[in-house]
Amino acid sequence: MPEESLPDVCSKLWQLDTNRFERGRDYEIDLDSGKGAKLFSCVNADKLTKSPTYKAFTQLLNNYKSDTSVPEQETALQTDQNRAFLNQCLKTKVMEEALRIVCSRNFVPKAEGNKKAFKEILYNLWFELHPRPSGDGTNRSAFEHVFVGETSGRQIIGFHNWVQLYEEERLGNVVYKGCTPRACGDHVIAINFKWNGMKLNNKYNKNGKTLFVGTSPEFELALYTVCFLAGREETTVTLGNDIVTIVIHIENGQIGACYPKLQGRIQIPESQLRDVPIAMESGESSTPEEDQEIEVQAELARIILEEHRLPVGTESEENATSEQDEEVEDEPETARLIKPGEDDQSPARNDKVRIHHDDRVFLRRSRRHERKATEDPDACCCNCTIL
């Protein structure tokens, strides 16, 4: 069987992230909030404190000094907390899939006990202290830089995790300063903020600091680890409605920085929405012919989605180092869904809802939406919304 492509692997990890927070259900953010307003208007705190991986993750956030000039020293308690977090992650489906992938590619031995070997790889990559890429003689861990954040010369470096952002905003340490709309998607945001009075380096963060929002700690850990072990510094993949490049800075054989960057969004103009039949309510059955029709209509919907993948217009940016990284949500794609009416004659039309499509459909095709010349430079040949 041919080896799965890295984008396919990333999509599979995304699909297995059942612990993800969903906007409107588990959290809400106001990207357009005014001066002094908070980014997070509500978060399911119960889920944060009771979900094993989130609970173990938040216990690690206060174990570091943000100032890069202060040497980090790991205590026995911190080591235990780090390993407890990894133990919880390794129990999840998304990390089990990551283990399968790294074993299939011989990143860890294909033998009994490979989970233990994988755990040691994870610990070394994320929690062991390594010389800072800047060469200033100090040490830091990849976990601290990516998930917690650091400060240097009164500027923020790293800090690419939404849970840390929420916790610090809740404590009054983060002040939200706005977003770059074109660089925000459903689960990727690009924002500007201050942290304990420190600000972003705008030279290397032209779109603001980009990070996933809602994704679970185990998903991000698995995603970044697999991409790093594959030796890929950039991997573009469709995750939900977002076309995202996963950026991995590799410094001296170690993880320098990791973050997502939005490349485009899937958006369908109102005129292109299709009626897609859906299966009956739980407990009801459908005929083979109805099942086949559903498959055909779903495939048509996926093709429509693909044809309206729109690139995000971005400025040309200078290359950034791992400690001076720059980064990158919108309305989800929708389709009209028809559910058979009770009389089985005329269907009852539902409201528009999200359509859950198979990301791999997009990865298998190379066609992209091409714009044709029009009199209006901001208009598109098919009247879709230019982002």
mmCIF file of N, CA and C in Angstrom, residues 71 76 78-79 82 85 93 108 112 148 172 175 185 190-191 210 273 281 305 322 365 368 384:
data_model
loop_
_atom_site.group_PDB
_atom_site.id
_atom_site.type_symbol
_atom_site.label_atom_id
_atom_site.label_comp_id
_atom_site.label_asym_id
_atom_site.label_seq_id
_atom_site.Cartn_x
_atom_site.Cartn_y
_atom_site.Cartn_z
ATOM 1 N N PRO A 71 17.488 32.071 33.153
ATOM 2 C CA PRO A 71 17.707 30.640 32.859
ATOM 3 C C PRO A 71 16.557 29.775 33.346
ATOM 4 N N ALA A 76 11.746 18.519 39.685
ATOM 5 C CA ALA A 76 11.196 17.162 39.646
ATOM 6 C C ALA A 76 9.686 17.202 39.471
ATOM 7 N N GLN A 78 7.946 19.530 37.921
ATOM 8 C CA GLN A 78 7.659 19.901 36.539
ATOM 9 C C GLN A 78 7.865 18.721 35.591
ATOM 10 N N THR A 79 8.903 17.927 35.860
ATOM 11 C CA THR A 79 9.133 16.733 35.044
ATOM 12 C C THR A 79 7.944 15.788 35.146
ATOM 13 N N ASN A 82 5.047 17.241 33.170
ATOM 14 C CA ASN A 82 5.267 17.093 31.727
ATOM 15 C C ASN A 82 4.922 15.682 31.264
ATOM 16 N N PHE A 85 1.196 14.954 31.337
ATOM 17 C CA PHE A 85 0.534 15.528 30.159
ATOM 18 C C PHE A 85 0.702 14.612 28.951
ATOM 19 N N LYS A 93 -7.229 9.368 20.509
ATOM 20 C CA LYS A 93 -7.223 8.807 19.148
ATOM 21 C C LYS A 93 -6.248 9.545 18.245
ATOM 22 N N VAL A 108 10.089 5.603 14.892
ATOM 23 C CA VAL A 108 10.300 4.857 16.128
ATOM 24 C C VAL A 108 10.256 3.376 15.762
ATOM 25 N N GLU A 112 7.237 -4.076 20.198
ATOM 26 C CA GLU A 112 6.489 -3.917 21.438
ATOM 27 C C GLU A 112 7.182 -2.847 22.276
ATOM 28 N N VAL A 148 3.656 28.347 25.298
ATOM 29 C CA VAL A 148 3.574 29.286 26.420
ATOM 30 C C VAL A 148 3.937 30.697 26.002
ATOM 31 N N GLY A 172 -5.917 39.031 32.947
ATOM 32 C CA GLY A 172 -5.627 40.442 32.726
ATOM 33 C C GLY A 172 -4.233 40.718 32.212
ATOM 34 N N VAL A 175 -3.814 41.985 26.497
ATOM 35 C CA VAL A 175 -4.740 43.008 26.002
ATOM 36 C C VAL A 175 -4.873 42.830 24.498
ATOM 37 N N GLY A 185 -9.401 32.457 9.763
ATOM 38 C CA GLY A 185 -10.302 31.438 9.245
ATOM 39 C C GLY A 185 -11.160 30.877 10.354
ATOM 40 N N ALA A 190 -5.282 35.419 13.180
ATOM 41 C CA ALA A 190 -4.079 36.246 13.181
ATOM 42 C C ALA A 190 -4.409 37.518 13.944
ATOM 43 N N ILE A 191 -3.797 37.703 15.091
ATOM 44 C CA ILE A 191 -4.185 38.798 15.974
ATOM 45 C C ILE A 191 -2.980 39.577 16.477
ATOM 46 N N THR A 210 -0.173 34.360 14.615
ATOM 47 C CA THR A 210 -1.172 33.391 14.173
ATOM 48 C C THR A 210 -1.131 32.141 15.029
ATOM 49 N N LEU A 273 -25.177 27.527 -4.014
ATOM 50 C CA LEU A 273 -25.581 26.538 -3.024
ATOM 51 C C LEU A 273 -26.417 25.452 -3.684
ATOM 52 N N GLU A 281 -33.693 10.683 10.116
ATOM 53 C CA GLU A 281 -33.402 10.760 11.544
ATOM 54 C C GLU A 281 -32.961 9.399 12.054
ATOM 55 N N LEU A 305 -17.431 23.122 -3.416
ATOM 56 C CA LEU A 305 -16.550 23.689 -2.399
ATOM 57 C C LEU A 305 -15.153 23.894 -2.954
ATOM 58 N N SER A 322 12.969 31.512 13.755
ATOM 59 C CA SER A 322 12.064 30.806 14.644
ATOM 60 C C SER A 322 11.667 31.646 15.834
ATOM 61 N N ARG A 365 -7.150 16.529 -5.844
ATOM 62 C CA ARG A 365 -7.331 17.272 -7.087
ATOM 63 C C ARG A 365 -6.398 18.468 -7.104
ATOM 64 N N ARG A 368 -7.695 24.526 -9.163
ATOM 65 C CA ARG A 368 -7.989 25.626 -8.260
ATOM 66 C C ARG A 368 -8.911 26.599 -8.982
ATOM 67 N N CYS A 384 -18.315 35.266 -6.884
ATOM 68 C CA CYS A 384 -18.096 34.865 -5.504
ATOM 69 C C CYS A 384 -17.431 36.015 -4.755
#
